[in-house]
Amino acid sequence: MARATASPPHNVPCNHLFSQVDSISESQVNSEPPRIKELPNRVTRGIPGVNYEPLLNSKTKYPINNFVFYHRLSRGNEALVNQLSTKSIPNSAQDVIRDPKWKEAMNEEMKSLQKNSTWEIVDLP
């Protein structure tokens, strides 16, 4: 069965796409689906479950500077490793929405995808 799709002109402004990122409220991000408790499989009965959940504000579980020896690195690579250790990657959508740099990065990525015609906007079926 043939499916007809209409390709938009390449110069269609995409501001309406990016405004969605700004319009997401924290209450929408904070809402979590209800958790359903599942019974363990027969193999794991009697074994206590893992209750560990890392803190969302921790940057990284295993910092690279604990495993890299600087004395063998060139100055450039040493600077790179030090920079990697100081960058934090968001652990949730909440963190992304709160950080203007991440919002800007998402908008740049969306613009790039549109510029390269990666996506084709079509009407819903």
Tab-separated table of N, CA and C in Angstrom:
chain	number	residue	atom	x	y	z
A	1	MET	N	0.852	-1.160	0.000
A	1	MET	CA	0.000	0.000	0.000
A	1	MET	C	0.903	1.229	0.000
A	2	ALA	N	0.631	2.158	-0.889
A	2	ALA	CA	1.437	3.373	-1.004
A	2	ALA	C	1.023	4.384	0.045
A	3	ARG	N	2.006	5.074	0.560
A	3	ARG	CA	1.730	6.091	1.579
A	3	ARG	C	2.211	7.432	1.046
A	4	ALA	N	1.324	8.390	1.009
A	4	ALA	CA	1.675	9.708	0.487
A	4	ALA	C	2.102	10.602	1.637
A	5	THR	N	3.245	11.226	1.468
A	5	THR	CA	3.699	12.189	2.470
A	5	THR	C	4.023	13.488	1.775
A	6	ALA	N	3.728	14.557	2.415
A	6	ALA	CA	4.014	15.879	1.865
A	6	ALA	C	5.284	16.410	2.509
A	7	SER	N	6.264	16.711	1.682
A	7	SER	CA	7.511	17.267	2.207
A	7	SER	C	7.377	18.770	2.330
A	8	PRO	N	7.695	19.321	3.492
A	8	PRO	CA	7.632	20.774	3.639
A	8	PRO	C	8.815	21.421	2.934
A	9	PRO	N	8.676	22.661	2.533
A	9	PRO	CA	9.833	23.353	1.950
A	9	PRO	C	10.970	23.401	2.964
A	10	HIS	N	12.199	23.433	2.465
A	10	HIS	CA	13.364	23.399	3.352
A	10	HIS	C	13.534	24.665	4.174
A	11	ASN	N	12.880	25.733	3.789
A	11	ASN	CA	13.054	26.979	4.528
A	11	ASN	C	11.916	27.250	5.503
A	12	VAL	N	11.203	26.200	5.898
A	12	VAL	CA	10.114	26.366	6.857
A	12	VAL	C	10.713	26.682	8.223
A	13	PRO	N	10.296	27.764	8.870
A	13	PRO	CA	10.847	28.066	10.197
A	13	PRO	C	10.424	27.006	11.201
A	14	CYS	N	11.313	26.688	12.090
A	14	CYS	CA	11.033	25.628	13.050
A	14	CYS	C	10.944	26.164	14.465
A	15	ASN	N	10.656	27.433	14.610
A	15	ASN	CA	10.589	28.019	15.949
A	15	ASN	C	9.554	27.329	16.819
A	16	HIS	N	8.455	26.881	16.202
A	16	HIS	CA	7.426	26.219	17.002
A	16	HIS	C	7.929	24.906	17.591
A	17	LEU	N	8.889	24.258	16.926
A	17	LEU	CA	9.441	23.013	17.467
A	17	LEU	C	10.268	23.277	18.714
A	18	PHE	N	11.054	24.342	18.688
A	18	PHE	CA	11.960	24.620	19.789
A	18	PHE	C	11.255	25.257	20.969
A	19	SER	N	10.138	25.890	20.733
A	19	SER	CA	9.422	26.502	21.850
A	19	SER	C	8.860	25.439	22.783
A	20	GLN	N	8.722	24.210	22.277
A	20	GLN	CA	8.210	23.137	23.128
A	20	GLN	C	9.167	22.838	24.272
A	21	VAL	N	10.463	22.943	24.036
A	21	VAL	CA	11.442	22.684	25.093
A	21	VAL	C	11.266	23.693	26.211
A	22	ASP	N	11.063	24.965	25.853
A	22	ASP	CA	10.909	26.007	26.860
A	22	ASP	C	9.578	25.913	27.591
A	23	SER	N	8.560	25.349	26.923
A	23	SER	CA	7.235	25.335	27.534
A	23	SER	C	7.020	24.156	28.476
A	24	ILE	N	7.966	23.249	28.570
A	24	ILE	CA	7.831	22.109	29.475
A	24	ILE	C	8.003	22.608	30.897
A	25	SER	N	7.025	22.350	31.714
A	25	SER	CA	7.115	22.808	33.098
A	25	SER	C	7.762	21.734	33.956
A	26	GLU	N	8.289	22.166	35.098
A	26	GLU	CA	8.921	21.204	36.002
A	26	GLU	C	7.910	20.206	36.537
A	27	SER	N	6.663	20.629	36.699
A	27	SER	CA	5.660	19.695	37.218
A	27	SER	C	5.433	18.555	36.236
A	28	GLN	N	5.542	18.841	34.923
A	28	GLN	CA	5.399	17.782	33.940
A	28	GLN	C	6.576	16.819	34.008
A	29	VAL	N	7.751	17.343	34.255
A	29	VAL	CA	8.940	16.505	34.325
A	29	VAL	C	8.969	15.727	35.628
A	30	ASN	N	8.505	16.354	36.721
A	30	ASN	CA	8.547	15.720	38.032
A	30	ASN	C	7.550	14.585	38.178
A	31	SER	N	6.500	14.579	37.374
A	31	SER	CA	5.485	13.548	37.551
A	31	SER	C	6.050	12.205	37.106
A	32	GLU	N	5.974	11.241	37.988
A	32	GLU	CA	6.476	9.906	37.696
A	32	GLU	C	5.303	8.949	37.606
A	33	PRO	N	5.421	7.952	36.730
A	33	PRO	CA	4.350	6.971	36.670
A	33	PRO	C	4.334	6.161	37.966
A	34	PRO	N	3.182	5.650	38.343
A	34	PRO	CA	3.130	4.857	39.575
A	34	PRO	C	3.996	3.608	39.437
A	35	ARG	N	4.681	3.279	40.493
A	35	ARG	CA	5.543	2.095	40.473
A	35	ARG	C	4.733	0.868	40.882
A	36	ILE	N	4.937	-0.195	40.151
A	36	ILE	CA	4.243	-1.445	40.434
A	36	ILE	C	5.267	-2.402	41.024
A	37	LYS	N	4.957	-2.921	42.201
A	37	LYS	CA	5.874	-3.850	42.846
A	37	LYS	C	5.681	-5.227	42.227
A	38	GLU	N	6.784	-5.782	41.757
A	38	GLU	CA	6.734	-7.105	41.161
A	38	GLU	C	7.342	-8.110	42.125
A	39	LEU	N	6.772	-9.289	42.139
A	39	LEU	CA	7.328	-10.352	42.960
A	39	LEU	C	8.596	-10.876	42.303
A	40	PRO	N	9.598	-11.239	43.086
A	40	PRO	CA	10.832	-11.760	42.496
A	40	PRO	C	10.603	-13.123	41.857
A	41	ASN	N	11.470	-13.459	40.900
A	41	ASN	CA	11.406	-14.780	40.290
A	41	ASN	C	11.733	-15.833	41.345
A	42	ARG	N	11.339	-17.049	41.082
A	42	ARG	CA	11.552	-18.132	42.035
A	42	ARG	C	13.029	-18.263	42.402
A	43	VAL	N	13.930	-18.030	41.467
A	43	VAL	CA	15.364	-18.173	41.707
A	43	VAL	C	15.844	-17.181	42.761
A	44	THR	N	15.243	-16.002	42.809
A	44	THR	CA	15.728	-14.970	43.715
A	44	THR	C	14.933	-14.879	45.012
A	45	ARG	N	13.995	-15.745	45.218
A	45	ARG	CA	13.213	-15.672	46.454
A	45	ARG	C	14.114	-15.910	47.654
A	46	GLY	N	13.950	-15.076	48.652
A	46	GLY	CA	14.749	-15.188	49.857
A	46	GLY	C	16.019	-14.355	49.806
A	47	ILE	N	16.384	-13.885	48.611
A	47	ILE	CA	17.564	-13.031	48.481
A	47	ILE	C	17.082	-11.588	48.514
A	48	PRO	N	17.627	-10.772	49.415
A	48	PRO	CA	17.157	-9.387	49.482
A	48	PRO	C	17.456	-8.632	48.189
A	49	GLY	N	16.535	-7.761	47.803
A	49	GLY	CA	16.700	-6.968	46.596
A	49	GLY	C	17.692	-5.842	46.799
A	50	VAL	N	18.153	-5.305	45.704
A	50	VAL	CA	19.090	-4.198	45.746
A	50	VAL	C	18.297	-2.916	45.954
A	51	ASN	N	18.590	-2.204	47.011
A	51	ASN	CA	17.882	-0.968	47.315
A	51	ASN	C	18.747	0.252	47.079
A	52	TYR	N	19.852	0.079	46.393
A	52	TYR	CA	20.770	1.191	46.173
A	52	TYR	C	20.325	1.994	44.956
A	53	GLU	N	20.206	3.285	45.145
A	53	GLU	CA	19.944	4.191	44.031
A	53	GLU	C	20.891	5.371	44.192
A	54	PRO	N	21.786	5.586	43.216
A	54	PRO	CA	22.756	6.672	43.375
A	54	PRO	C	22.061	8.023	43.466
A	55	LEU	N	22.667	8.922	44.191
A	55	LEU	CA	22.120	10.265	44.317
A	55	LEU	C	22.156	10.960	42.968
A	56	LEU	N	21.089	11.691	42.669
A	56	LEU	CA	21.026	12.371	41.386
A	56	LEU	C	22.033	13.506	41.286
A	57	ASN	N	22.473	14.027	42.424
A	57	ASN	CA	23.398	15.150	42.353
A	57	ASN	C	24.855	14.710	42.253
A	58	SER	N	25.119	13.409	42.286
A	58	SER	CA	26.503	12.961	42.137
A	58	SER	C	26.897	13.074	40.667
A	59	LYS	N	28.125	13.484	40.424
A	59	LYS	CA	28.561	13.704	39.045
A	59	LYS	C	28.851	12.388	38.336
A	60	THR	N	29.666	11.568	38.942
A	60	THR	CA	30.018	10.314	38.309
A	60	THR	C	30.345	9.284	39.379
A	61	LYS	N	29.995	8.057	39.095
A	61	LYS	CA	30.211	6.993	40.065
A	61	LYS	C	31.700	6.654	40.193
A	62	TYR	N	32.396	6.643	39.063
A	62	TYR	CA	33.814	6.308	39.054
A	62	TYR	C	34.587	7.432	38.357
A	63	PRO	N	35.051	8.435	39.097
A	63	PRO	CA	35.776	9.546	38.467
A	63	PRO	C	37.019	9.053	37.739
A	64	ILE	N	37.225	9.587	36.548
A	64	ILE	CA	38.337	9.138	35.714
A	64	ILE	C	39.687	9.401	36.382
A	65	ASN	N	39.760	10.449	37.204
A	65	ASN	CA	41.054	10.752	37.828
A	65	ASN	C	41.468	9.704	38.857
A	66	ASN	N	40.579	8.776	39.218
A	66	ASN	CA	40.968	7.671	40.096
A	66	ASN	C	41.670	6.555	39.325
A	67	PHE	N	41.592	6.576	37.990
A	67	PHE	CA	42.098	5.469	37.192
A	67	PHE	C	43.142	5.877	36.159
A	68	VAL	N	43.388	7.162	35.999
A	68	VAL	CA	44.342	7.637	35.003
A	68	VAL	C	45.559	8.201	35.720
A	69	PHE	N	46.733	7.775	35.277
A	69	PHE	CA	47.968	8.272	35.850
A	69	PHE	C	48.488	9.391	34.957
A	70	TYR	N	48.613	10.563	35.519
A	70	TYR	CA	48.946	11.747	34.739
A	70	TYR	C	50.394	11.780	34.270
A	71	HIS	N	51.298	11.100	34.939
A	71	HIS	CA	52.717	11.224	34.609
A	71	HIS	C	53.049	10.699	33.212
A	72	ARG	N	52.188	9.889	32.614
A	72	ARG	CA	52.452	9.377	31.268
A	72	ARG	C	51.656	10.108	30.187
A	73	LEU	N	50.836	11.048	30.573
A	73	LEU	CA	50.024	11.782	29.605
A	73	LEU	C	50.747	13.028	29.112
A	74	SER	N	50.481	13.373	27.855
A	74	SER	CA	50.990	14.648	27.348
A	74	SER	C	50.216	15.767	28.041
A	75	ARG	N	50.704	16.985	27.952
A	75	ARG	CA	50.022	18.113	28.609
A	75	ARG	C	48.602	18.284	28.073
A	76	GLY	N	48.448	18.139	26.763
A	76	GLY	CA	47.126	18.287	26.156
A	76	GLY	C	46.146	17.237	26.658
A	77	ASN	N	46.595	15.984	26.716
A	77	ASN	CA	45.722	14.915	27.204
A	77	ASN	C	45.429	15.061	28.691
A	78	GLU	N	46.400	15.545	29.444
A	78	GLU	CA	46.168	15.775	30.871
A	78	GLU	C	45.094	16.844	31.065
A	79	ALA	N	45.158	17.900	30.266
A	79	ALA	CA	44.146	18.961	30.351
A	79	ALA	C	42.770	18.414	29.986
A	80	LEU	N	42.710	17.545	28.963
A	80	LEU	CA	41.439	16.942	28.559
A	80	LEU	C	40.848	16.103	29.683
A	81	VAL	N	41.664	15.270	30.304
A	81	VAL	CA	41.185	14.420	31.396
A	81	VAL	C	40.678	15.270	32.555
A	82	ASN	N	41.386	16.330	32.871
A	82	ASN	CA	40.948	17.210	33.956
A	82	ASN	C	39.617	17.875	33.631
A	83	GLN	N	39.413	18.258	32.377
A	83	GLN	CA	38.147	18.877	31.978
A	83	GLN	C	37.000	17.874	32.042
A	84	LEU	N	37.257	16.639	31.626
A	84	LEU	CA	36.208	15.615	31.671
A	84	LEU	C	35.737	15.367	33.094
A	85	SER	N	36.646	15.441	34.029
A	85	SER	CA	36.298	15.179	35.423
A	85	SER	C	35.431	16.281	36.017
A	86	THR	N	35.493	17.488	35.468
A	86	THR	CA	34.736	18.598	36.050
A	86	THR	C	33.370	18.785	35.412
A	87	LYS	N	33.100	18.150	34.283
A	87	LYS	CA	31.815	18.309	33.601
A	87	LYS	C	30.787	17.381	34.224
A	88	SER	N	29.598	17.898	34.412
A	88	SER	CA	28.534	17.035	34.927
A	88	SER	C	27.521	16.782	33.823
A	89	ILE	N	27.081	15.562	33.747
A	89	ILE	CA	26.079	15.162	32.767
A	89	ILE	C	24.769	14.997	33.518
A	90	PRO	N	23.694	15.614	33.022
A	90	PRO	CA	22.420	15.526	33.738
A	90	PRO	C	21.938	14.084	33.846
A	91	ASN	N	21.333	13.779	34.985
A	91	ASN	CA	20.814	12.438	35.223
A	91	ASN	C	19.322	12.336	34.943
A	92	SER	N	18.674	13.453	34.694
A	92	SER	CA	17.228	13.421	34.468
A	92	SER	C	16.826	14.578	33.569
A	93	ALA	N	15.600	14.513	33.077
A	93	ALA	CA	15.060	15.601	32.259
A	93	ALA	C	14.951	16.875	33.084
A	94	GLN	N	14.722	16.740	34.381
A	94	GLN	CA	14.646	17.915	35.266
A	94	GLN	C	15.958	18.693	35.222
A	95	ASP	N	17.070	17.977	35.305
A	95	ASP	CA	18.383	18.623	35.290
A	95	ASP	C	18.617	19.353	33.970
A	96	VAL	N	18.175	18.749	32.873
A	96	VAL	CA	18.354	19.360	31.558
A	96	VAL	C	17.548	20.647	31.452
A	97	ILE	N	16.313	20.623	31.905
A	97	ILE	CA	15.442	21.795	31.797
A	97	ILE	C	15.955	22.942	32.656
A	98	ARG	N	16.565	22.633	33.771
A	98	ARG	CA	17.080	23.679	34.666
A	98	ARG	C	18.360	24.334	34.150
A	99	ASP	N	19.084	23.653	33.275
A	99	ASP	CA	20.388	24.145	32.821
A	99	ASP	C	20.260	24.817	31.455
A	100	PRO	N	20.461	26.137	31.380
A	100	PRO	CA	20.312	26.837	30.099
A	100	PRO	C	21.294	26.353	29.028
A	101	LYS	N	22.465	25.869	29.440
A	101	LYS	CA	23.438	25.381	28.458
A	101	LYS	C	22.935	24.117	27.766
A	102	TRP	N	22.292	23.239	28.523
A	102	TRP	CA	21.760	22.018	27.927
A	102	TRP	C	20.567	22.328	27.029
A	103	LYS	N	19.733	23.286	27.433
A	103	LYS	CA	18.609	23.686	26.585
A	103	LYS	C	19.130	24.244	25.260
A	104	GLU	N	20.169	25.067	25.349
A	104	GLU	CA	20.763	25.640	24.137
A	104	GLU	C	21.334	24.533	23.250
A	105	ALA	N	21.980	23.560	23.856
A	105	ALA	CA	22.553	22.450	23.088
A	105	ALA	C	21.460	21.650	22.386
A	106	MET	N	20.337	21.415	23.072
A	106	MET	CA	19.226	20.686	22.447
A	106	MET	C	18.660	21.473	21.269
A	107	ASN	N	18.501	22.777	21.442
A	107	ASN	CA	17.974	23.602	20.357
A	107	ASN	C	18.927	23.623	19.164
A	108	GLU	N	20.228	23.703	19.418
A	108	GLU	CA	21.211	23.663	18.329
A	108	GLU	C	21.133	22.336	17.583
A	109	GLU	N	20.988	21.259	18.317
A	109	GLU	CA	20.895	19.938	17.694
A	109	GLU	C	19.641	19.835	16.829
A	110	MET	N	18.519	20.339	17.328
A	110	MET	CA	17.276	20.310	16.554
A	110	MET	C	17.420	21.136	15.273
A	111	LYS	N	18.035	22.302	15.363
A	111	LYS	CA	18.238	23.150	14.181
A	111	LYS	C	19.137	22.446	13.167
A	112	SER	N	20.172	21.782	13.655
A	112	SER	CA	21.082	21.066	12.776
A	112	SER	C	20.367	19.921	12.064
A	113	LEU	N	19.542	19.191	12.793
A	113	LEU	CA	18.791	18.092	12.187
A	113	LEU	C	17.843	18.606	11.110
A	114	GLN	N	17.220	19.750	11.358
A	114	GLN	CA	16.321	20.312	10.355
A	114	GLN	C	17.111	20.825	9.152
A	115	LYS	N	18.224	21.491	9.396
A	115	LYS	CA	19.045	22.037	8.318
A	115	LYS	C	19.529	20.928	7.388
A	116	ASN	N	19.880	19.784	7.948
A	116	ASN	CA	20.385	18.659	7.160
A	116	ASN	C	19.272	17.789	6.589
A	117	SER	N	18.026	18.204	6.783
A	117	SER	CA	16.856	17.445	6.309
A	117	SER	C	16.876	16.016	6.838
A	118	THR	N	17.270	15.866	8.089
A	118	THR	CA	17.296	14.548	8.714
A	118	THR	C	15.886	14.017	8.907
A	119	TRP	N	14.965	14.916	9.224
A	119	TRP	CA	13.583	14.534	9.464
A	119	TRP	C	12.689	15.137	8.408
A	120	GLU	N	11.559	14.508	8.239
A	120	GLU	CA	10.541	15.022	7.341
A	120	GLU	C	9.265	15.162	8.150
A	121	ILE	N	8.731	16.363	8.213
A	121	ILE	CA	7.520	16.600	8.990
A	121	ILE	C	6.323	16.212	8.140
A	122	VAL	N	5.517	15.298	8.657
A	122	VAL	CA	4.321	14.837	7.947
A	122	VAL	C	3.135	14.922	8.885
A	123	ASP	N	1.949	14.896	8.312
A	123	ASP	CA	0.732	14.887	9.113
A	123	ASP	C	0.574	13.531	9.781
A	124	LEU	N	-0.068	13.537	10.947
A	124	LEU	CA	-0.341	12.279	11.635
A	124	LEU	C	-1.318	11.453	10.811
A	125	PRO	N	-1.184	10.132	10.848
A	125	PRO	CA	-2.110	9.284	10.073
A	125	PRO	C	-3.510	9.318	10.655
